[in-house]
Amino acid sequence: MRSLLYGEEMFVLAQTLTFLENAEYIEDIAILQLPHIPPEPHLRPTTWQAVHSFRRVIEDVQLVKNSLSRSTRSLALNRALGELTTLLDTTDTLPEAERGLIQDIAETWKESLLGITGGIGTVEITQPVRNPYVIGYPVSRWA
């Protein structure tokens, strides 16, 4: 199939969609390594746009998993959820052959991301907090 016209593109597309489908949890999404996109012209340009959206979600999930800043994690999570929502809203523009699969992937990923939204903003105290104030004798004023 790879030697046919657009065969390489369809092979890489099938491989990419398989990788995306197999990643169901946040940990799996964060470590995804997608193959390189073949050069244009593409037989399925709208499908490749969806793959670009998934790439952006992967980058945001990596920020959610690896960033120490709560605000960075929160912003990345919101961006990823927004990207998936936009993708789900525009699935009618995708070719019928890939539409259902891409929709299933986006819904699965969105559910995984929604599952961690409550934990992003919470603060956990893991050890006692030292009191910066020292209690001692009052300061007296001697003239």
Coordinates of C-alpha atoms in Angstrom, one line a residue:
M1 CA 0.0 0.0 0.0
R2 CA 2.8 2.4 0.8
S3 CA 4.0 2.4 -2.9
L4 CA 0.6 3.6 -4.2
L5 CA -0.3 7.2 -4.7
Y6 CA -1.0 8.6 -1.2
G7 CA -0.1 5.2 0.2
E8 CA 2.5 6.5 2.5
E9 CA 0.2 9.2 3.8
M10 CA -2.6 6.7 4.5
F11 CA -0.1 4.4 6.3
V12 CA 1.2 7.1 8.6
L13 CA -2.4 8.3 9.2
A14 CA -3.5 4.8 10.2
Q15 CA -0.4 4.4 12.4
T16 CA -1.0 7.8 14.0
L17 CA -4.7 7.1 14.7
T18 CA -3.8 3.7 16.3
F19 CA -1.3 5.5 18.6
L20 CA -4.0 8.1 19.5
E21 CA -6.6 5.4 20.1
N22 CA -4.4 3.3 22.4
A23 CA -3.8 6.3 24.7
E24 CA -6.7 6.3 27.1
Y25 CA -5.3 7.8 30.3
I26 CA -3.4 11.0 31.1
E27 CA -0.2 9.1 31.6
D28 CA -0.4 7.5 28.2
I29 CA -1.3 10.8 26.5
A30 CA 1.7 12.6 28.1
I31 CA 4.2 10.1 26.7
L32 CA 2.8 9.8 23.1
Q33 CA 5.4 10.1 20.3
L34 CA 3.5 10.6 17.0
P35 CA 5.2 9.9 13.6
H36 CA 6.1 12.8 11.3
I37 CA 3.4 14.0 9.0
P38 CA 4.2 13.3 5.3
P39 CA 4.7 16.3 3.1
E40 CA 1.8 18.0 1.3
P41 CA -0.4 17.7 -0.7
H42 CA -2.5 15.5 1.5
L43 CA -5.4 13.3 0.5
R44 CA -7.1 13.9 3.9
P45 CA -6.2 17.5 4.9
T46 CA -9.0 17.9 7.5
T47 CA -7.9 14.7 9.2
W48 CA -4.4 16.0 9.4
Q49 CA -5.8 19.2 11.0
A50 CA -7.4 17.0 13.6
V51 CA -4.1 15.2 14.2
H52 CA -2.5 18.7 14.7
S53 CA -5.2 19.4 17.3
F54 CA -4.3 16.1 19.1
R55 CA -0.6 17.2 19.0
R56 CA -1.5 20.4 20.8
V57 CA -3.5 18.5 23.4
I58 CA -0.5 16.2 23.9
E59 CA 1.8 19.2 24.5
D60 CA -0.7 20.7 27.0
V61 CA -1.1 17.3 28.8
Q62 CA 2.7 17.2 29.2
L63 CA 2.6 20.6 30.8
V64 CA -0.2 19.4 33.1
K65 CA 1.9 16.4 34.2
N66 CA 5.3 18.1 34.4
S67 CA 4.7 21.7 35.5
L68 CA 5.2 22.7 39.1
S69 CA 3.1 25.9 38.7
R70 CA -0.6 25.4 39.5
S71 CA -1.6 28.3 37.1
T72 CA 0.4 26.8 34.3
R73 CA -1.2 23.4 34.8
S74 CA -4.6 24.9 35.0
L75 CA -4.2 27.0 31.9
A76 CA -2.8 24.0 30.0
L77 CA -5.7 21.8 31.1
N78 CA -8.2 24.4 30.0
R79 CA -6.4 24.8 26.6
A80 CA -6.5 21.0 26.1
L81 CA -10.2 20.8 27.0
G82 CA -11.0 23.7 24.7
E83 CA -9.0 22.0 21.8
L84 CA -10.9 18.8 22.3
T85 CA -14.3 20.6 22.5
T86 CA -13.5 22.4 19.3
L87 CA -12.5 19.1 17.6
L88 CA -15.7 17.4 18.7
D89 CA -17.8 20.4 17.5
T90 CA -16.2 20.2 14.0
T91 CA -16.2 16.4 13.4
D92 CA -18.8 16.8 10.7
T93 CA -16.0 18.2 8.5
L94 CA -14.0 15.0 8.7
P95 CA -14.1 12.2 6.2
E96 CA -16.7 9.6 7.1
A97 CA -14.0 6.9 7.3
E98 CA -12.1 8.6 10.2
R99 CA -14.9 10.6 11.8
G100 CA -16.2 8.0 14.3
L101 CA -12.7 7.0 15.4
I102 CA -11.5 10.6 15.9
Q103 CA -14.7 11.5 17.8
D104 CA -14.2 8.4 20.1
I105 CA -10.6 9.4 20.7
A106 CA -11.5 13.0 21.5
E107 CA -14.3 12.0 23.9
T108 CA -12.1 9.5 25.7
W109 CA -9.3 12.0 26.1
K110 CA -11.8 14.7 27.3
E111 CA -13.2 12.3 29.9
S112 CA -9.7 11.6 31.1
L113 CA -8.9 15.3 31.4
L114 CA -12.1 16.0 33.2
G115 CA -11.2 13.4 35.7
I116 CA -8.2 15.4 36.9
T117 CA -9.7 18.9 36.9
G118 CA -10.6 18.8 40.6
G119 CA -7.1 17.9 41.6
I120 CA -5.3 20.7 39.7
G121 CA -6.4 23.5 42.0
T122 CA -6.1 21.7 45.3
V123 CA -3.3 22.4 47.7
E124 CA -2.0 19.6 49.8
I125 CA 0.1 20.2 52.9
T126 CA 2.5 17.3 53.1
Q127 CA 4.5 18.4 56.2
P128 CA 4.1 20.7 59.1
V129 CA 4.5 24.4 58.3
R130 CA 7.0 26.2 60.4
N131 CA 5.8 29.3 62.2
P132 CA 8.0 32.3 61.2
Y133 CA 7.3 34.1 64.4
V134 CA 9.4 33.6 67.4
I135 CA 7.8 33.9 70.8
G136 CA 10.0 35.2 73.5
Y137 CA 10.4 38.0 76.1
P138 CA 8.7 41.2 75.2
V139 CA 11.0 44.0 74.1
S140 CA 11.3 46.6 76.8
R141 CA 12.4 50.2 76.3
W142 CA 15.1 51.4 78.6
A143 CA 15.9 55.0 78.4

